[in-house]
Tab-separated table of C-alpha atoms and ligand atoms in Angstrom:
chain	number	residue	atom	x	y	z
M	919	UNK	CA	0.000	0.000	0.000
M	920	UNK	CA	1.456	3.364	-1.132
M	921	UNK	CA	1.579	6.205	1.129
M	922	UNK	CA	-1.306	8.310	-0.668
M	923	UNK	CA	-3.484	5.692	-0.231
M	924	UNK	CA	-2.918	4.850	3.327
M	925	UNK	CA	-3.687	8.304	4.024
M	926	UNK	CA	-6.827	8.401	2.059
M	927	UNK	CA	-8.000	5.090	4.145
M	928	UNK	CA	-7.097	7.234	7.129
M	929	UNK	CA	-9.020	10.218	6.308
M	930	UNK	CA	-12.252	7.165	5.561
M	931	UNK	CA	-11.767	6.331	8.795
M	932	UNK	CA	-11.501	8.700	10.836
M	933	UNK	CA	-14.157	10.790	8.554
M	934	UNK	CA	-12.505	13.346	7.110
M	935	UNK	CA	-14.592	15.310	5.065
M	936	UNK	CA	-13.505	16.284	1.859
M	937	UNK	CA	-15.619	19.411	1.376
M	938	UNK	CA	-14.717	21.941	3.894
M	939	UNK	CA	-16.686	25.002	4.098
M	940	UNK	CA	-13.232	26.867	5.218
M	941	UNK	CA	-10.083	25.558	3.822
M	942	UNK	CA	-6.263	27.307	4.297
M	943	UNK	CA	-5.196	28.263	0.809
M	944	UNK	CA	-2.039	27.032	0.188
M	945	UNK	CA	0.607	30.132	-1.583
M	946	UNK	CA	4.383	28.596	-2.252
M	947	UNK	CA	6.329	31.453	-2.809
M	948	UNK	CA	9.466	31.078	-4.839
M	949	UNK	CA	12.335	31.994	-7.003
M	950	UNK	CA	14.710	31.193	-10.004
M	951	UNK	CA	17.436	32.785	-7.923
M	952	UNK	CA	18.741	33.827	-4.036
M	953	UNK	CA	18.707	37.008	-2.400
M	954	UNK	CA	15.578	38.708	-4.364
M	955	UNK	CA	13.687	39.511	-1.528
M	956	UNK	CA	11.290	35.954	-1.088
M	957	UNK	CA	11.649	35.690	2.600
M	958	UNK	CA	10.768	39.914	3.136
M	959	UNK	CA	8.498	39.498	0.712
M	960	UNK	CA	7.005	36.601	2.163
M	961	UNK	CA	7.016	37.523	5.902
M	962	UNK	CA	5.661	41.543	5.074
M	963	UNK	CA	3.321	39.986	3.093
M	964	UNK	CA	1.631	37.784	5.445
M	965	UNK	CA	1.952	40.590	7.790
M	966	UNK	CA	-0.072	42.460	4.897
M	967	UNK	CA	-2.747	39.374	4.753
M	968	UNK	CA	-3.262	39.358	8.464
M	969	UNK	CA	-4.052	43.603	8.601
M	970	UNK	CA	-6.637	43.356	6.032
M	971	UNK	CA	-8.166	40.481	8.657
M	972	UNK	CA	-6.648	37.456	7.569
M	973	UNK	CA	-5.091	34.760	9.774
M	974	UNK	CA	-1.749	33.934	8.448
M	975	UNK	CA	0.844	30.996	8.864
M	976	UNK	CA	4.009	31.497	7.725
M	977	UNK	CA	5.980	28.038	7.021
M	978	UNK	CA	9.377	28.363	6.536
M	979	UNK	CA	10.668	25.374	3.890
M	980	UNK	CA	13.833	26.903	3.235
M	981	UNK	CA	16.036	24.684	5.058
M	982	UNK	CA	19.595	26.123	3.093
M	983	UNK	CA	18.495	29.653	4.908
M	984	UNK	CA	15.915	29.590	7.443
M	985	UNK	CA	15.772	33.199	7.494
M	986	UNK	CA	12.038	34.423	8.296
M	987	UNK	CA	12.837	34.135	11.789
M	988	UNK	CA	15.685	36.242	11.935
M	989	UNK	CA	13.994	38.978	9.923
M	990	UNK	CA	11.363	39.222	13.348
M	991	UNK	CA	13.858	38.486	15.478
M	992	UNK	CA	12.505	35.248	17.032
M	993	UNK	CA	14.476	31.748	17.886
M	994	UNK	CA	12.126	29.118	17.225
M	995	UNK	CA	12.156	26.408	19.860
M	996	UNK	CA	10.849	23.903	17.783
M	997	UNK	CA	9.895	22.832	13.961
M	998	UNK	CA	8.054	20.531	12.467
M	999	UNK	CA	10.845	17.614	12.828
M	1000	UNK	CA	9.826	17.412	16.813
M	1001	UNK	CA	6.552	16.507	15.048
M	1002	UNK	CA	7.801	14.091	13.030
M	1003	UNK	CA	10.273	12.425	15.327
M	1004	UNK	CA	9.607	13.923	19.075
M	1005	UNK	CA	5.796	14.232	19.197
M	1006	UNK	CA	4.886	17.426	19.435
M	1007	UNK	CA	1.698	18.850	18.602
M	1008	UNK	CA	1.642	21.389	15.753
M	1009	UNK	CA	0.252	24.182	18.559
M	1010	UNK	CA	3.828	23.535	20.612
M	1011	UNK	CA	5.777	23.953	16.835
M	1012	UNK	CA	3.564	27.214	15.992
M	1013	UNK	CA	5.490	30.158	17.063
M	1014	UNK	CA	3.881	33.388	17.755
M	1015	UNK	CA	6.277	36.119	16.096
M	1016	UNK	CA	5.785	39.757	15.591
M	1017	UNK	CA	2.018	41.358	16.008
M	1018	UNK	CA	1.089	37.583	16.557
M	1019	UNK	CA	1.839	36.268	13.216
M	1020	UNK	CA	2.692	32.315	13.251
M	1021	UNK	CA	5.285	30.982	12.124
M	1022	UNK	CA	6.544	27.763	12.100
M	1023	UNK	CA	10.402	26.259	11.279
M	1024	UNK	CA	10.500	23.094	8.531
M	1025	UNK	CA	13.628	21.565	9.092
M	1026	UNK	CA	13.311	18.677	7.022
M	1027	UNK	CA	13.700	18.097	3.475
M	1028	UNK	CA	10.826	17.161	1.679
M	1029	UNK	CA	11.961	13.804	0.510
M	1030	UNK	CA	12.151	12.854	4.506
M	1031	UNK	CA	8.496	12.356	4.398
M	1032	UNK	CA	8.599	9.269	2.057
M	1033	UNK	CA	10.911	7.415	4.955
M	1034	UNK	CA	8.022	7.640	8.058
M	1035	UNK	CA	6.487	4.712	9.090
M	1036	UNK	CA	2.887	4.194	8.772
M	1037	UNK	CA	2.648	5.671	12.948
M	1038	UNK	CA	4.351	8.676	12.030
M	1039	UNK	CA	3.320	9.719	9.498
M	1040	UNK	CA	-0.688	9.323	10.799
M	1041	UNK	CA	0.635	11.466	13.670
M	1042	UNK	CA	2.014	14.349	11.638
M	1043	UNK	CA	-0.684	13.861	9.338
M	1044	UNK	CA	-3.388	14.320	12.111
M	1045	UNK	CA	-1.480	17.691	13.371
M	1046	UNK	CA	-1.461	19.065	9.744
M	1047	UNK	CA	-4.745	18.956	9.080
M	1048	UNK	CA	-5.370	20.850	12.750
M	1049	UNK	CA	-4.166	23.919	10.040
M	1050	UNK	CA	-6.995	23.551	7.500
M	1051	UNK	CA	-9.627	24.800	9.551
M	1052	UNK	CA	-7.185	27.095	11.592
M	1053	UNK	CA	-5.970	29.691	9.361
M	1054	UNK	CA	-6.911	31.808	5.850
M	1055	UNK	CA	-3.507	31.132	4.047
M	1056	UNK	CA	-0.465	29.073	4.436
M	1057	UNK	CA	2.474	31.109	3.091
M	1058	UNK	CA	5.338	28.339	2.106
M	1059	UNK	CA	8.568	30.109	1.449
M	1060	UNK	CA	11.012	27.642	-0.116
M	1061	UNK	CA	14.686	27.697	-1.494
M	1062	UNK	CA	15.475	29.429	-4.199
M	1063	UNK	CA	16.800	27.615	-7.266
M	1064	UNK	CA	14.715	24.777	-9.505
M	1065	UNK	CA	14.770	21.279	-8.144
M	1066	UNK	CA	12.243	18.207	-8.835
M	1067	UNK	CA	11.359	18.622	-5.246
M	1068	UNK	CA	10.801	22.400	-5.842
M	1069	UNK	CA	8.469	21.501	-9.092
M	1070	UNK	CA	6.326	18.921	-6.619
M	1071	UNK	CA	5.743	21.933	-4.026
M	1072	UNK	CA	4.656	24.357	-6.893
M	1073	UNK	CA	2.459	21.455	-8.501
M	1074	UNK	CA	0.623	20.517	-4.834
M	1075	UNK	CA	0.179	24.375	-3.719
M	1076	UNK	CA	-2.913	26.113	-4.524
M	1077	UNK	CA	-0.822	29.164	-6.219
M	1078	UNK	CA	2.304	29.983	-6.559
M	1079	UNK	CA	3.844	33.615	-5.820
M	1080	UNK	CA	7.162	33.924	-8.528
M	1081	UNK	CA	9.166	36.901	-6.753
M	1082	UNK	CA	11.769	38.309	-9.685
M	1083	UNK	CA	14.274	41.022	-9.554
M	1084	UNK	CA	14.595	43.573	-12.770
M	1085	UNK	CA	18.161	42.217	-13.205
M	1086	UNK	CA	18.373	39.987	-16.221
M	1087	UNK	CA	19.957	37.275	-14.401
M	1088	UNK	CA	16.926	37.339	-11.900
M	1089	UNK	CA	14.328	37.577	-15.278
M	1090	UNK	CA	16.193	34.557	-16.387
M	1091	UNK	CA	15.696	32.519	-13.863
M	1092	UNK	CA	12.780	33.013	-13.461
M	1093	UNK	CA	11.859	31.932	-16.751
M	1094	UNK	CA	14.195	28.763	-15.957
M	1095	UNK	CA	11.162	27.954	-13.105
M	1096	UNK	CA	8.460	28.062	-15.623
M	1097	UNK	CA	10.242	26.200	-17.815
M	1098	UNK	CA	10.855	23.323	-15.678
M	1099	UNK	CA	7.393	23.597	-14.301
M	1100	UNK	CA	5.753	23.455	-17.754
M	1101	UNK	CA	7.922	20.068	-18.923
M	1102	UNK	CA	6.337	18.556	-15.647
M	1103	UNK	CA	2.576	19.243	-16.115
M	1104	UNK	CA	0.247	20.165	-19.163
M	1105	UNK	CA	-2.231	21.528	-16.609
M	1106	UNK	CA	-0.171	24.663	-15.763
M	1107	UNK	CA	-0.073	25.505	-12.362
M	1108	UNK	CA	-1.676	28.975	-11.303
M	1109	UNK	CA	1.259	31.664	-11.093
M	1110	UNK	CA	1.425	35.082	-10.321
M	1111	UNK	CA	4.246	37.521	-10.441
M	1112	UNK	CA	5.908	39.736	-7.924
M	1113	UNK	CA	8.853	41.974	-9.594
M	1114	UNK	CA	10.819	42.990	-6.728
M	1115	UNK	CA	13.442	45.988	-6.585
M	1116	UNK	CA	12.508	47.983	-8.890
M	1117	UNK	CA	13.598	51.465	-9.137
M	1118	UNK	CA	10.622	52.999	-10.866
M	1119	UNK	CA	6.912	51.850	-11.876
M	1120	UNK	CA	8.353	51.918	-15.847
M	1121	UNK	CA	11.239	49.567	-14.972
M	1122	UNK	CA	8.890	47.037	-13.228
M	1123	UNK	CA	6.179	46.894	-15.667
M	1124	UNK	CA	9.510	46.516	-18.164
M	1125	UNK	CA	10.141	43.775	-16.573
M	1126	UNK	CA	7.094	41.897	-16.156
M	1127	UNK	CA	6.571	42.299	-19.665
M	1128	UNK	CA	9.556	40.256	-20.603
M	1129	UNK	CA	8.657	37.729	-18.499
M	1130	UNK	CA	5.249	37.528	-20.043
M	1131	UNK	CA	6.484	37.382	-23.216
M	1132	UNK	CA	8.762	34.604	-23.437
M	1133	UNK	CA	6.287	32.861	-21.345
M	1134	UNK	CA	3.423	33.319	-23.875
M	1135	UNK	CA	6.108	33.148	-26.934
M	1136	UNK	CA	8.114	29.771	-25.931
M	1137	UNK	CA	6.076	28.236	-23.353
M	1138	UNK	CA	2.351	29.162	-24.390
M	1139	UNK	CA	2.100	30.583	-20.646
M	1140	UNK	CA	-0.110	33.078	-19.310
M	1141	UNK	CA	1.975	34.658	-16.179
M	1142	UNK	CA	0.118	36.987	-14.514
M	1143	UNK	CA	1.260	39.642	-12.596
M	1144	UNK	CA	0.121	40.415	-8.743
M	1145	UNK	CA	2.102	43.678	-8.475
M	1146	UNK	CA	5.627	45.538	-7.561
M	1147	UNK	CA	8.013	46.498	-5.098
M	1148	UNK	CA	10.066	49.053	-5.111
M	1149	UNK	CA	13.668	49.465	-4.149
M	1150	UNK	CA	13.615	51.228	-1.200
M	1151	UNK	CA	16.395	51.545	1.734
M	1152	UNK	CA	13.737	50.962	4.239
M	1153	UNK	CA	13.963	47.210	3.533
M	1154	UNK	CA	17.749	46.937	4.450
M	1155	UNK	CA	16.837	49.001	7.638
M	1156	UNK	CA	14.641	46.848	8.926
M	1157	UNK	CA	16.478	43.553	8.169
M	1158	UNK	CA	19.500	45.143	10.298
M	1159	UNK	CA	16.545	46.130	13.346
M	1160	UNK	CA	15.396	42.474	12.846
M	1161	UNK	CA	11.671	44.004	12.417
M	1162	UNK	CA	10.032	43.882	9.422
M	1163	UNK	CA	9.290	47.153	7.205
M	1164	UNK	CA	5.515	46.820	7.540
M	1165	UNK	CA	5.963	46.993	11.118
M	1166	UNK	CA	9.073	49.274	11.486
M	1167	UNK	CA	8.239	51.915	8.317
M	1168	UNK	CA	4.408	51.334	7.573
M	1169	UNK	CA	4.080	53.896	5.439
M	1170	UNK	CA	7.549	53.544	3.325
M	1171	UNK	CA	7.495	52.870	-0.799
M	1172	UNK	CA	7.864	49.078	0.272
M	1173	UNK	CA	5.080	49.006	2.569
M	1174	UNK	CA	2.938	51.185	0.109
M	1175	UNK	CA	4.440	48.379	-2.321
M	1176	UNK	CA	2.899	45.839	-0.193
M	1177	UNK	CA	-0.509	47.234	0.920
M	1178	UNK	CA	-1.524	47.356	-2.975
M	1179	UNK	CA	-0.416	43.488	-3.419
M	1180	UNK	CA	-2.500	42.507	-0.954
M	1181	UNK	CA	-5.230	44.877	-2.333
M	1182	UNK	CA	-4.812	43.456	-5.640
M	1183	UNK	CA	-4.502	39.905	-4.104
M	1184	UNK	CA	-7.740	39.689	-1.896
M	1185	UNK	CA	-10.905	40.870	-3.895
M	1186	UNK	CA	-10.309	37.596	-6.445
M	1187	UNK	CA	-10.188	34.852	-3.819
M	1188	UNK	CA	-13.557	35.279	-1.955
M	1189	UNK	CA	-15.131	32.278	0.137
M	1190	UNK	CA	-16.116	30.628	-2.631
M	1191	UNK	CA	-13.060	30.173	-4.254
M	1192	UNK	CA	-11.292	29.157	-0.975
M	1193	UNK	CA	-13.750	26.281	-0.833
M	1194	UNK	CA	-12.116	25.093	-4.044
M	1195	UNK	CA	-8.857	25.116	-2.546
M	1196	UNK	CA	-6.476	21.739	-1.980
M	1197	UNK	CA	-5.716	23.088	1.610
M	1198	UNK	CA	-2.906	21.956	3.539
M	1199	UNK	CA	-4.325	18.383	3.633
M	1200	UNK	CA	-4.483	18.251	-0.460
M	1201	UNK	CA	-0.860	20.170	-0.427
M	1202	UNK	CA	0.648	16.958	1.766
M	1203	UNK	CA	-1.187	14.508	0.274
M	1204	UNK	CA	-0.179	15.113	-3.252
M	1205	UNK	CA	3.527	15.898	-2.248
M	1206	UNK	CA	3.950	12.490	-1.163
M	1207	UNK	CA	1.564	10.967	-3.506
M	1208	UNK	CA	4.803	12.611	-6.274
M	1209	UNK	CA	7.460	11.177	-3.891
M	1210	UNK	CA	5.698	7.280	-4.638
M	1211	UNK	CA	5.690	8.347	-8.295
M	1212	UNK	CA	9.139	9.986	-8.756
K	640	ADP	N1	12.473	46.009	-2.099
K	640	ADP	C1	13.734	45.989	-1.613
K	640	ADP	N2	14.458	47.137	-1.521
K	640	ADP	C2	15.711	47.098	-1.039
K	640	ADP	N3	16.347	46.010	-0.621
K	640	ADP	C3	15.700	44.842	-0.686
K	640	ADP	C4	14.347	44.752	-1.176
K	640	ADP	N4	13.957	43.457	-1.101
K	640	ADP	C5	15.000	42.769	-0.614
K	640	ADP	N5	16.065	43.574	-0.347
K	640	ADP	C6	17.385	43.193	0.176
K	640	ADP	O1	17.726	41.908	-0.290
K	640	ADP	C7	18.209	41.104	0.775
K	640	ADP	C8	17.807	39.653	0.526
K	640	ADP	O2	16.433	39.499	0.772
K	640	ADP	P1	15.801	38.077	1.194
K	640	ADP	O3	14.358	38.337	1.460
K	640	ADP	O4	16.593	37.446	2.276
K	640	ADP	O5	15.994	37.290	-0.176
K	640	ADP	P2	15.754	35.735	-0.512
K	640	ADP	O6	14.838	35.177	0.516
K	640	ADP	O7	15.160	35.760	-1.891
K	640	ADP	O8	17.098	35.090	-0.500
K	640	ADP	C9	17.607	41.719	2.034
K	640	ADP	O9	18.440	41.570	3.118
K	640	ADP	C10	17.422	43.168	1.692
K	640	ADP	O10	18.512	43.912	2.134
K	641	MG	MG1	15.092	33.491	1.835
């Protein structure tokens, strides 16, 4: 018996519903390359999420830099490894970080989930699923770079959140992630675009454009954008204060930068479209339905 299945005769058993009437969506956010602002995008923009009224979890994937922390200045006691190996429940994993937002630490690589025994992985599966009904959106930030592993997480998420940088190498890529993507799956995943750094409006929409095009040109890809963020010294600042700009400089160009993402994000995913959404559950049960398959 594979692993997918065992967890589907779980969820018969210990009736699971499939249709939730409130589901966490699921948002990987990712890269082509480092250091373009993912983890500050992805921490200011939960912070974002959770001002317009949204409760946000913040799961940090990115075991090469598990950064998010450091960027609120909080030492996570645990991460989800006590949960696979020490059992702990996911409320002692869930850290609260700055203005309450949750966080919680990986600290596993994805393939490690294939290797639990049938106990285990029950256990960590029960404790995930405590997220579905807990909060709006699960923000995954991942390592940058394209992997098969990295492909899996994009393919199991609900959306995926492609942060660029104007800088050709960056705009490359970038394109180098959809391209892998699209050789994986003729159902193209939903993407959306976040051009980071930019130094005016002209420059980002410059950018997005090129992305767009070779996407639409060579890969038959609609990419659609969510929005921009500008350079702005602010960011740096608040890395060094360990306090994130939304917090420390709410009203800076990054923060402005941020406010209309989330602006632009919310109004298309109303209640009826979160319904529709894989969750959590459907975001572990299809990563490790890929790991039997790969
Ligand atoms: N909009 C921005 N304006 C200025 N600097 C930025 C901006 N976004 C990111 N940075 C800088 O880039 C560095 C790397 O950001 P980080 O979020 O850690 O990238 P990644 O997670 O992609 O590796 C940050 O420390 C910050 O100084
Ligand atoms: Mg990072």
């Amino acid at each position: 018996m594979d692993q997918a299945q065992s967890l589907r005769e779980y969820m018969q058993r210990f009736n699971v519903q499939e249709e939730k009437t409130h589901a966490s969506r699921v948002i990987t956010i990712t890269s082509g390359k480092g250091g373009v602002g993912k983890s500050n995008f992805t921490l200011n923009f939960a912070l974002g999420l959770q001002a317009a009224g949204k409760k946000v979890v913040i799961l940090d994937l990115d075991l090469s830099t598990a950064n998010i922390n450091i960027l609120m200045g909080i030492t996570p006691r645990y991460s989800l490894v006590d949960v696979l190996y020490h059992k702990k429940y996911i409320w002692d994993v869930l850290e609260k970080g700055i203005k309450g937002i949750e966080y919680i630490a990986g600290g596993f690589e994805i393939q490690d989930l294939m290797k639990l025994d049938q106990q285990t992985l029950t256990f960590f599966w029960s404790q995930i699923q405590e997220l579905q009904t807990y909060a709006d959106y699960i923000l995954l930030d991942t390592g940058a770079g394209i992997s098969r592993e990295l492909v899996d997480f994009i393919l199991a998420s609900d959306e995926t959140i492609l942060v660029t940088t104007p800088e050709p190498t960056s705009i490359a890529d970038s394109y180098a992630v959809m391209k892998t993507v699209h050789q994986f799956t003729k159902e193209f995943p939903n993407f959306l675009l976040v051009v980071n750094r930019a130094h005016s409006y002209r420059e980002a929409v410059e950018t997005s454009r090129a992305l767009k095009n070779a996407c639409s040109s060579f890969l038959k890809i609609k990419l659609k954008t969510l929005g921009f963020l500008m350079e702005d010294t602010h960011v740096g600042k608040a890395v060094r204060s360990q306090t994130p700009f939304f917090i420390s400089f709410p009203n800076c160009e990054a923060s402005r930068s941020i406010k209309q993402i989330v602006y632009a994000y919310l109004p298309n995913r109303d209640e009826n479209t979160i319904v529709k959404t894989k969750g959590i559950r459907g975001f572990f049960e299809k990563m490790l339905s890929f790991g039997k398959s790969s």
